[in-house]
Amino acid sequence: MPYVRQAIISALNSIGHPSMPERIKKLLKSENPYERESAVKIAGYFGYEECKEEIFNLVNDKDEEVRKVAYENIVFFEDEKIFEILKEGLEKEKRKVREVIARSLIYLGKDKALPLVEIALRDSSPWVRYYGVKSLVHHNPPDLLSILQDLLSKEDTTLVKIIIIESIGKTGNVKAIDSLKMLMNTNDKDLLLAEQSLVGLKTFNDFLNYIYEEDRERFKQRYHKLLDKTFEYIIDEFKIKKGKDIAYIEMSMVGIMYKGKPAILGTTLDITYRKKMEEELKILSITDPLTGLYNRRGFITLADHTLNLVKRLNKKAIILFIDLDYMKWINDNLGHNVGDQALIDVANILTSTFRQNDLIARIGGDEFVVLGIIGEENHKEKIIERLTEKVKEFNTKEKRPYKLSLSVGYVVYDPENPKTLEELLQLADQLMYEEKRLKKQNSQYPFGRR
């Protein structure tokens, strides 16, 4: 969904700037449903109260996906209207939207959530009832066990029965075993159907192969702790195989006795979308959207790690502060779109010049910084020569309405005479500006002008 990514990138580019909520507001009113959807996610993720009313209005959007994310995110805002909005949604919305609303009730306050949970538990969709049970258990009313037992006696869907049984087991109440026996003795096929429908596999070893190797040992430990009754129940996340793709599940497991033997009853919830969204937001928060390089935040975060590594290895590192010359002239005379292309060209030159393990970032409008480990002191001259040749090669081969010129200042980090990252950047910045000053003295026209 390129439009979603575009909208997220556009919004995240302004994080920390006072105009951020206003930019999100504009996206919330966009004609493009993908942009509206993305703007809701960003506003909810960062808690922009200024965007609350616009998000409330989007629960009536004509696009179902937009309505779903609007319902998902309004629960994170403080407003008395939320209860009525969610109630109306549970009563009148389409099934898939009702499922989203039911799943979101866990994030509401107890007093507001429980009346809505009652509506969800009466819904015609098993998944709405499933999430209703999860929210019910999360908010833990005083009569939880009796409510669960009553639900179990009336429920006729395997999926919902399993979550109810699991929840009864979690109550720790000795009376709960009667409810478990009631299901096991009268309708054993439900357990078999649940195993096949929720997992799709028949044996324990099959299920182990279903989990990615790095999570497999942790799953086995959880499983045996339940059998040994070290824990009464466990909720954990595992990475699993879904055809050729990667998926993530939240698995809830409870130890029970089944036909006189210890057994494990488990339910799974697909959380792949949430995981991917979290990862995308994490990546975008440290990435410059225009060039794909790290942004200032990403560079600072990873540079500290690199310098610590340099200390341990007793190596040296080089920091280059790079500025694109005549950027203002390009923007003023050729347009900002051409200026953006020039920045992208610089990013491509830097990535082709430096190694994959070197940190390359755009930390300002036309400012770039590179951090790399070097073996010997004289390696720095070779690096500068290689960068200079790459720029010359670009200007010769590429038919752009401008010529690229870079001003570079660089310093070497020596662990025997250490400086902080801030000190290194400041020194490299000063050296870069000195080179830029000398260029201006010796150059009559900017490189962009023919």
Short mmCIF file of C-alpha atoms in Angstrom, two decimals:
data_model
loop_
_atom_site.label_atom_id
_atom_site.label_comp_id
_atom_site.label_asym_id
_atom_site.label_seq_id
_atom_site.Cartn_x
_atom_site.Cartn_y
_atom_site.Cartn_z
CA MET A 1 0.00 0.00 0.00
CA PRO A 2 2.26 2.81 -1.24
CA TYR A 3 -0.17 5.55 -0.29
CA VAL A 4 -0.14 4.41 3.33
CA ARG A 5 3.62 4.48 3.44
CA GLN A 6 3.66 7.87 1.73
CA ALA A 7 1.25 9.30 4.27
CA ILE A 8 3.13 7.86 7.25
CA ILE A 9 6.43 9.15 5.91
CA SER A 10 4.96 12.59 5.27
CA ALA A 11 3.67 12.78 8.83
CA LEU A 12 6.69 11.33 10.61
CA ASN A 13 8.98 13.72 8.77
CA SER A 14 7.68 16.50 11.02
CA ILE A 15 7.83 14.73 14.39
CA GLY A 16 8.78 17.17 17.09
CA HIS A 17 7.70 20.21 15.07
CA PRO A 18 4.79 22.32 16.37
CA SER A 19 2.99 22.00 13.04
CA MET A 20 2.79 18.21 13.26
CA PRO A 21 -0.86 17.97 14.49
CA GLU A 22 -1.99 20.45 11.84
CA ARG A 23 -0.35 18.37 9.11
CA ILE A 24 -2.08 15.28 10.43
CA LYS A 25 -5.41 17.13 10.47
CA LYS A 26 -5.04 17.86 6.77
CA LEU A 27 -4.34 14.19 6.05
CA LEU A 28 -7.39 13.20 8.10
CA LYS A 29 -9.50 15.19 5.62
CA SER A 30 -7.72 13.88 2.54
CA GLU A 31 -9.71 12.56 -0.40
CA ASN A 32 -7.42 9.52 -0.42
CA PRO A 33 -8.72 6.82 2.01
CA TYR A 34 -5.20 5.39 2.43
CA GLU A 35 -3.98 8.76 3.66
CA ARG A 36 -6.93 9.12 6.06
CA GLU A 37 -6.25 5.63 7.39
CA SER A 38 -2.55 6.35 7.93
CA ALA A 39 -3.20 9.73 9.52
CA VAL A 40 -5.51 8.11 12.11
CA LYS A 41 -2.78 5.59 13.00
CA ILE A 42 -0.19 8.32 13.47
CA ALA A 43 -2.53 10.57 15.50
CA GLY A 44 -3.44 7.66 17.77
CA TYR A 45 0.15 6.44 18.08
CA PHE A 46 1.44 9.84 19.17
CA GLY A 47 -1.69 10.89 21.08
CA TYR A 48 -2.50 14.10 19.22
CA GLU A 49 -5.48 15.43 21.17
CA GLU A 50 -5.86 18.22 18.57
CA CYS A 51 -6.93 15.57 16.04
CA LYS A 52 -9.54 13.91 18.29
CA GLU A 53 -12.67 15.40 16.73
CA GLU A 54 -11.54 14.58 13.20
CA ILE A 55 -10.92 10.95 14.22
CA PHE A 56 -14.35 10.77 15.89
CA ASN A 57 -15.91 11.92 12.62
CA LEU A 58 -14.09 9.18 10.68
CA VAL A 59 -16.07 6.40 12.40
CA ASN A 60 -18.72 7.39 9.84
CA ASP A 61 -16.30 7.29 6.91
CA LYS A 62 -17.51 5.59 3.73
CA ASP A 63 -14.35 3.45 3.62
CA GLU A 64 -14.50 0.42 5.93
CA GLU A 65 -10.73 0.32 6.60
CA VAL A 66 -10.77 3.95 7.67
CA ARG A 67 -13.66 3.28 10.04
CA LYS A 68 -11.81 0.31 11.52
CA VAL A 69 -8.66 2.28 12.36
CA ALA A 70 -10.79 5.17 13.66
CA TYR A 71 -12.53 2.83 16.12
CA GLU A 72 -9.17 1.28 17.05
CA ASN A 73 -7.68 4.64 17.97
CA ILE A 74 -10.48 6.62 19.62
CA VAL A 75 -10.10 4.45 22.73
CA PHE A 76 -6.76 6.14 23.41
CA PHE A 77 -8.36 9.58 23.85
CA GLU A 78 -10.17 11.00 26.87
CA ASP A 79 -13.74 12.01 25.99
CA GLU A 80 -17.21 11.14 27.26
CA LYS A 81 -18.47 10.71 23.68
CA ILE A 82 -16.32 7.61 23.17
CA PHE A 83 -18.74 5.32 25.00
CA GLU A 84 -21.72 6.26 22.81
CA ILE A 85 -19.64 6.05 19.64
CA LEU A 86 -18.44 2.53 20.45
CA LYS A 87 -21.90 1.44 21.58
CA GLU A 88 -23.46 2.57 18.32
CA GLY A 89 -20.69 0.87 16.38
CA LEU A 90 -21.22 -2.46 18.15
CA GLU A 91 -24.94 -2.29 17.42
CA LYS A 92 -24.94 -1.08 13.82
CA GLU A 93 -21.57 -1.64 12.15
CA LYS A 94 -20.53 -4.43 9.77
CA ARG A 95 -19.08 -7.62 11.24
CA LYS A 96 -15.41 -6.86 10.59
CA VAL A 97 -15.71 -3.42 12.13
CA ARG A 98 -17.53 -4.83 15.16
CA GLU A 99 -14.64 -7.24 15.64
CA VAL A 100 -12.19 -4.33 15.72
CA ILE A 101 -14.34 -2.48 18.25
CA ALA A 102 -14.58 -5.55 20.50
CA ARG A 103 -10.81 -6.04 20.32
CA SER A 104 -10.28 -2.40 21.35
CA LEU A 105 -12.41 -2.61 24.50
CA ILE A 106 -9.45 -3.95 26.45
CA TYR A 107 -7.90 -0.45 26.30
CA LEU A 108 -10.92 1.31 27.80
CA GLY A 109 -11.42 2.04 31.46
CA LYS A 110 -13.29 -0.67 33.35
CA ASP A 111 -16.48 1.34 33.96
CA LYS A 112 -16.88 2.22 30.29
CA ALA A 113 -15.73 -1.13 28.93
CA LEU A 114 -17.92 -3.61 30.83
CA PRO A 115 -21.33 -2.38 29.51
CA LEU A 116 -19.89 -2.58 25.99
CA VAL A 117 -18.46 -6.05 26.67
CA GLU A 118 -22.01 -7.20 27.50
CA ILE A 119 -23.11 -6.11 24.02
CA ALA A 120 -20.11 -7.84 22.41
CA LEU A 121 -20.85 -11.12 24.22
CA ARG A 122 -24.32 -11.21 22.63
CA ASP A 123 -23.03 -10.54 19.11
CA SER A 124 -23.69 -12.95 16.23
CA SER A 125 -20.00 -13.06 15.26
CA PRO A 126 -17.84 -15.61 17.15
CA TRP A 127 -14.82 -13.32 16.88
CA VAL A 128 -16.70 -10.42 18.45
CA ARG A 129 -17.69 -12.70 21.33
CA TYR A 130 -14.10 -14.03 21.50
CA TYR A 131 -12.67 -10.51 21.96
CA GLY A 132 -15.53 -9.74 24.32
CA VAL A 133 -14.37 -12.58 26.60
CA LYS A 134 -10.75 -11.35 26.46
CA SER A 135 -11.85 -7.84 27.46
CA LEU A 136 -14.08 -9.23 30.18
CA VAL A 137 -11.21 -11.16 31.74
CA HIS A 138 -8.88 -8.18 31.42
CA HIS A 139 -11.26 -5.91 33.36
CA ASN A 140 -11.95 -8.69 35.89
CA PRO A 141 -15.37 -7.88 37.40
CA PRO A 142 -16.09 -9.33 40.88
CA ASP A 143 -18.44 -12.02 39.49
CA LEU A 144 -16.10 -13.03 36.64
CA LEU A 145 -16.18 -16.78 37.31
CA SER A 146 -19.99 -17.01 37.38
CA ILE A 147 -20.23 -14.93 34.18
CA LEU A 148 -17.75 -17.23 32.43
CA GLN A 149 -19.52 -20.37 33.60
CA ASP A 150 -22.84 -19.00 32.37
CA LEU A 151 -21.30 -18.13 28.99
CA LEU A 152 -19.79 -21.60 28.69
CA SER A 153 -23.15 -23.29 29.30
CA LYS A 154 -24.77 -21.30 26.46
CA GLU A 155 -21.93 -21.07 23.93
CA ASP A 156 -22.01 -23.40 20.92
CA THR A 157 -18.90 -22.20 19.02
CA THR A 158 -15.59 -23.98 19.59
CA LEU A 159 -13.48 -20.84 19.22
CA VAL A 160 -15.32 -18.99 21.96
CA LYS A 161 -15.56 -22.07 24.20
CA ILE A 162 -11.78 -22.41 24.19
CA ILE A 163 -11.17 -18.82 25.29
CA ILE A 164 -13.82 -19.21 28.01
CA ILE A 165 -12.19 -22.42 29.29
CA GLU A 166 -8.80 -20.81 29.26
CA SER A 167 -10.18 -17.83 31.17
CA ILE A 168 -11.86 -20.05 33.75
CA GLY A 169 -8.53 -21.79 34.30
CA LYS A 170 -6.86 -18.44 34.91
CA THR A 171 -9.27 -17.54 37.72
CA GLY A 172 -7.49 -20.05 39.97
CA ASN A 173 -10.82 -20.95 41.56
CA VAL A 174 -11.16 -24.63 42.49
CA LYS A 175 -14.79 -24.56 41.36
CA ALA A 176 -13.59 -23.86 37.86
CA ILE A 177 -12.72 -27.53 37.36
CA ASP A 178 -16.44 -28.35 37.33
CA SER A 179 -16.91 -26.10 34.33
CA LEU A 180 -13.97 -27.71 32.55
CA LYS A 181 -15.29 -31.20 33.25
CA MET A 182 -18.70 -30.20 31.98
CA LEU A 183 -17.29 -29.44 28.54
CA MET A 184 -14.79 -32.29 28.42
CA ASN A 185 -17.22 -35.01 29.46
CA THR A 186 -20.15 -33.96 27.32
CA ASN A 187 -18.51 -32.71 24.14
CA ASP A 188 -14.96 -34.00 23.72
CA LYS A 189 -15.06 -33.38 19.97
CA ASP A 190 -14.96 -29.64 20.66
CA LEU A 191 -11.40 -29.94 21.94
CA LEU A 192 -10.29 -31.86 18.86
CA LEU A 193 -12.02 -29.37 16.56
CA ALA A 194 -10.39 -26.49 18.40
CA GLU A 195 -6.93 -28.03 18.04
CA GLN A 196 -7.38 -28.56 14.32
CA SER A 197 -9.05 -25.24 13.53
CA LEU A 198 -6.83 -22.97 15.61
CA VAL A 199 -3.53 -24.71 14.98
CA GLY A 200 -4.14 -26.84 11.90
CA LEU A 201 -1.67 -29.46 13.16
CA LYS A 202 -2.13 -32.80 14.89
CA THR A 203 0.93 -33.44 17.09
CA PHE A 204 3.14 -31.51 19.47
CA ASN A 205 6.18 -31.96 17.24
CA ASP A 206 4.20 -30.67 14.27
CA PHE A 207 3.45 -27.56 16.23
CA LEU A 208 7.11 -27.15 17.21
CA ASN A 209 8.06 -27.18 13.53
CA TYR A 210 5.39 -24.57 12.96
CA ILE A 211 7.29 -22.15 15.26
CA TYR A 212 10.48 -20.47 14.09
CA GLU A 213 13.64 -22.00 15.50
CA GLU A 214 14.68 -18.95 17.55
CA ASP A 215 11.34 -19.10 19.45
CA ARG A 216 11.08 -22.90 19.63
CA GLU A 217 13.09 -23.46 22.81
CA ARG A 218 11.19 -20.73 24.64
CA PHE A 219 7.89 -22.35 23.64
CA LYS A 220 9.08 -25.75 24.91
CA GLN A 221 10.09 -24.21 28.25
CA ARG A 222 6.68 -22.57 28.62
CA TYR A 223 4.94 -25.83 27.72
CA HIS A 224 6.83 -27.93 30.28
CA LYS A 225 6.41 -25.34 33.03
CA LEU A 226 2.67 -25.61 32.56
CA LEU A 227 2.77 -29.41 32.62
CA ASP A 228 4.91 -29.30 35.77
CA LYS A 229 2.46 -26.76 37.23
CA THR A 230 5.26 -24.25 37.78
CA PHE A 231 2.87 -21.72 36.24
CA GLU A 232 -0.92 -21.82 36.06
CA TYR A 233 -1.13 -20.03 32.72
CA ILE A 234 1.15 -18.28 30.23
CA ILE A 235 0.59 -15.66 27.54
CA ASP A 236 3.46 -15.17 25.10
CA GLU A 237 4.23 -14.16 21.52
CA PHE A 238 5.88 -16.44 18.95
CA LYS A 239 7.06 -16.06 15.37
CA ILE A 240 5.54 -18.76 13.16
CA LYS A 241 5.64 -20.01 9.57
CA LYS A 242 2.71 -19.07 7.39
CA GLY A 243 3.47 -20.64 4.04
CA LYS A 244 6.50 -18.75 2.74
CA ASP A 245 5.71 -15.74 4.93
CA ILE A 246 6.43 -14.88 8.55
CA ALA A 247 3.52 -14.40 10.92
CA TYR A 248 3.21 -13.67 14.64
CA ILE A 249 0.78 -15.15 17.12
CA GLU A 250 -0.14 -14.35 20.68
CA MET A 251 -0.63 -17.72 22.36
CA SER A 252 -2.47 -18.18 25.62
CA MET A 253 -1.90 -21.52 27.37
CA VAL A 254 -3.34 -22.96 30.54
CA GLY A 255 -2.49 -26.25 32.27
CA ILE A 256 -5.49 -28.54 32.80
CA MET A 257 -6.28 -32.19 33.51
CA TYR A 258 -7.79 -33.99 30.52
CA LYS A 259 -9.04 -37.58 30.91
CA GLY A 260 -6.98 -37.93 34.08
CA LYS A 261 -3.72 -36.66 32.55
CA PRO A 262 -1.99 -33.25 32.59
CA ALA A 263 -2.70 -31.37 29.36
CA ILE A 264 -2.29 -27.96 27.83
CA LEU A 265 -5.18 -25.96 26.46
CA GLY A 266 -4.10 -23.14 24.16
CA THR A 267 -5.60 -20.46 21.95
CA THR A 268 -3.87 -18.35 19.34
CA LEU A 269 -4.42 -14.82 18.10
CA ASP A 270 -2.85 -13.56 14.87
CA ILE A 271 -0.96 -10.34 15.74
CA THR A 272 1.04 -10.11 12.48
CA TYR A 273 -0.49 -6.81 11.42
CA ARG A 274 0.28 -5.20 14.77
CA LYS A 275 3.86 -6.45 14.73
CA LYS A 276 4.47 -5.23 11.20
CA MET A 277 3.00 -1.85 12.03
CA GLU A 278 5.17 -1.55 15.14
CA GLU A 279 8.25 -2.47 13.10
CA GLU A 280 7.39 -0.01 10.33
CA LEU A 281 6.86 2.81 12.80
CA LYS A 282 10.12 1.93 14.52
CA ILE A 283 12.02 1.96 11.22
CA LEU A 284 10.39 5.16 10.02
CA SER A 285 11.15 6.92 13.29
CA ILE A 286 14.92 6.56 12.64
CA THR A 287 14.86 6.88 8.85
CA ASP A 288 14.90 9.91 6.58
CA PRO A 289 11.85 9.47 4.31
CA LEU A 290 13.32 11.27 1.27
CA THR A 291 16.66 9.49 0.96
CA GLY A 292 16.12 6.26 2.89
CA LEU A 293 19.22 7.01 4.99
CA TYR A 294 19.17 7.22 8.78
CA ASN A 295 17.87 10.50 10.20
CA ARG A 296 19.53 12.38 13.07
CA ARG A 297 17.77 10.28 15.70
CA GLY A 298 18.78 7.04 14.02
CA PHE A 299 22.37 8.17 13.60
CA ILE A 300 22.81 9.30 17.21
CA THR A 301 21.29 6.05 18.49
CA LEU A 302 23.50 3.78 16.39
CA ALA A 303 26.66 5.92 16.48
CA ASP A 304 27.03 5.47 20.24
CA HIS A 305 26.93 1.71 19.70
CA THR A 306 29.56 1.95 16.93
CA LEU A 307 31.94 4.03 19.06
CA ASN A 308 31.62 1.54 21.92
CA LEU A 309 32.51 -1.21 19.46
CA VAL A 310 35.53 0.81 18.29
CA LYS A 311 36.73 1.05 21.89
CA ARG A 312 36.45 -2.70 22.45
CA LEU A 313 38.24 -3.52 19.22
CA ASN A 314 40.86 -0.80 19.80
CA LYS A 315 40.26 0.51 16.29
CA LYS A 316 39.82 4.02 14.93
CA ALA A 317 36.78 5.57 13.33
CA ILE A 318 36.22 8.43 10.93
CA ILE A 319 33.35 10.88 11.03
CA LEU A 320 32.61 12.91 7.91
CA PHE A 321 30.33 15.94 7.98
CA ILE A 322 29.12 16.56 4.42
CA ASP A 323 27.16 19.48 3.01
CA LEU A 324 25.64 19.79 -0.46
CA ASP A 325 26.91 23.08 -1.91
CA TYR A 326 24.56 25.57 -3.56
CA MET A 327 21.41 23.83 -2.36
CA LYS A 328 19.60 27.17 -2.03
CA TRP A 329 20.47 28.07 -5.62
CA ILE A 330 19.09 24.76 -6.87
CA ASN A 331 15.84 25.21 -4.94
CA ASP A 332 15.38 28.86 -5.94
CA ASN A 333 16.25 28.43 -9.63
CA LEU A 334 15.27 24.87 -10.47
CA GLY A 335 12.55 24.15 -7.92
CA HIS A 336 12.27 22.13 -4.71
CA ASN A 337 11.49 18.92 -6.59
CA VAL A 338 14.85 19.20 -8.32
CA GLY A 339 16.41 20.03 -4.95
CA ASP A 340 14.95 16.82 -3.53
CA GLN A 341 16.44 14.88 -6.45
CA ALA A 342 19.85 16.41 -5.72
CA LEU A 343 19.62 15.20 -2.12
CA ILE A 344 18.67 11.72 -3.33
CA ASP A 345 21.65 11.78 -5.72
CA VAL A 346 24.00 12.64 -2.84
CA ALA A 347 22.52 9.79 -0.77
CA ASN A 348 23.09 7.34 -3.64
CA ILE A 349 26.70 8.52 -4.04
CA LEU A 350 27.35 8.06 -0.32
CA THR A 351 25.85 4.56 -0.21
CA SER A 352 27.92 3.51 -3.24
CA THR A 353 31.09 5.04 -1.76
CA PHE A 354 30.99 3.66 1.76
CA ARG A 355 30.66 0.15 3.11
CA GLN A 356 27.36 -1.44 4.07
CA ASN A 357 28.34 -1.44 7.75
CA ASP A 358 29.16 2.29 7.79
CA LEU A 359 26.53 4.59 9.27
CA ILE A 360 25.24 7.09 6.69
CA ALA A 361 22.65 9.67 7.68
CA ARG A 362 20.94 12.83 6.50
CA ILE A 363 20.80 14.91 9.67
CA GLY A 364 19.57 18.22 8.27
CA GLY A 365 18.22 19.85 5.13
CA ASP A 366 21.38 19.48 3.02
CA GLU A 367 23.70 17.99 5.66
CA PHE A 368 24.90 14.41 5.76
CA VAL A 369 27.15 12.54 8.16
CA VAL A 370 29.07 9.27 7.84
CA LEU A 371 30.66 7.17 10.58
CA GLY A 372 32.90 4.23 9.69
CA ILE A 373 35.58 2.11 11.32
CA ILE A 374 39.04 2.42 9.73
CA GLY A 375 42.12 0.24 10.14
CA GLU A 376 44.92 2.77 9.69
CA GLU A 377 45.23 6.54 9.93
CA ASN A 378 46.04 6.91 6.22
CA HIS A 379 42.77 5.22 5.26
CA LYS A 380 41.01 8.56 5.67
CA GLU A 381 42.75 10.02 2.61
CA LYS A 382 41.65 7.04 0.52
CA ILE A 383 38.07 7.54 1.69
CA ILE A 384 38.06 11.21 0.68
CA GLU A 385 39.63 10.35 -2.69
CA ARG A 386 37.00 7.70 -3.33
CA LEU A 387 34.19 10.11 -2.49
CA THR A 388 35.66 12.82 -4.74
CA GLU A 389 35.91 10.39 -7.65
CA LYS A 390 32.32 9.26 -7.19
CA VAL A 391 31.10 12.88 -7.38
CA LYS A 392 33.17 13.52 -10.53
CA GLU A 393 31.85 10.32 -12.09
CA PHE A 394 28.28 11.36 -11.34
CA ASN A 395 28.71 14.85 -12.84
CA THR A 396 30.19 13.31 -15.99
CA LYS A 397 27.62 10.58 -16.56
CA GLU A 398 24.33 12.00 -15.26
CA LYS A 399 22.43 14.60 -17.30
CA ARG A 400 21.14 16.77 -14.50
CA PRO A 401 20.40 20.51 -14.66
CA TYR A 402 22.96 20.91 -11.88
CA LYS A 403 26.44 19.73 -10.94
CA LEU A 404 26.95 18.24 -7.52
CA SER A 405 29.55 19.70 -5.18
CA LEU A 406 30.17 18.55 -1.63
CA SER A 407 31.97 20.30 1.21
CA VAL A 408 33.46 17.79 3.62
CA GLY A 409 34.94 18.05 7.09
CA TYR A 410 36.26 14.94 8.80
CA VAL A 411 37.81 13.89 12.08
CA VAL A 412 39.30 10.63 13.30
CA TYR A 413 38.16 9.08 16.56
CA ASP A 414 41.02 7.54 18.52
CA PRO A 415 40.04 5.43 21.58
CA GLU A 416 43.36 6.39 23.21
CA ASN A 417 42.36 10.04 23.02
CA PRO A 418 38.56 9.75 23.17
CA LYS A 419 36.05 12.50 22.45
CA THR A 420 32.30 12.41 22.79
CA LEU A 421 30.13 12.00 19.72
CA GLU A 422 28.89 15.58 20.15
CA GLU A 423 32.47 16.88 20.21
CA LEU A 424 33.40 14.89 17.10
CA LEU A 425 30.36 16.14 15.17
CA GLN A 426 31.01 19.73 16.20
CA LEU A 427 34.65 19.56 15.09
CA ALA A 428 33.81 17.90 11.76
CA ASP A 429 31.07 20.49 11.21
CA GLN A 430 33.55 23.35 11.77
CA LEU A 431 36.01 21.84 9.29
CA MET A 432 33.25 21.39 6.73
CA TYR A 433 32.25 25.06 6.99
CA GLU A 434 35.88 26.09 6.62
CA GLU A 435 36.07 24.18 3.33
CA LYS A 436 32.78 25.72 2.20
CA ARG A 437 34.09 29.23 3.01
CA LEU A 438 37.21 28.66 0.93
CA LYS A 439 35.11 27.42 -1.99
CA LYS A 440 32.96 30.55 -1.95
CA GLN A 441 36.06 32.75 -2.00
CA ASN A 442 37.49 30.95 -5.05
CA SER A 443 34.31 30.31 -7.03
CA GLN A 444 32.53 33.00 -9.07
CA TYR A 445 29.44 30.96 -9.96
CA PRO A 446 27.68 28.07 -8.30
CA PHE A 447 28.03 24.62 -9.83
CA GLY A 448 24.37 24.60 -10.72
CA ARG A 449 24.75 27.45 -13.19
CA ARG A 450 25.97 26.72 -16.74
#
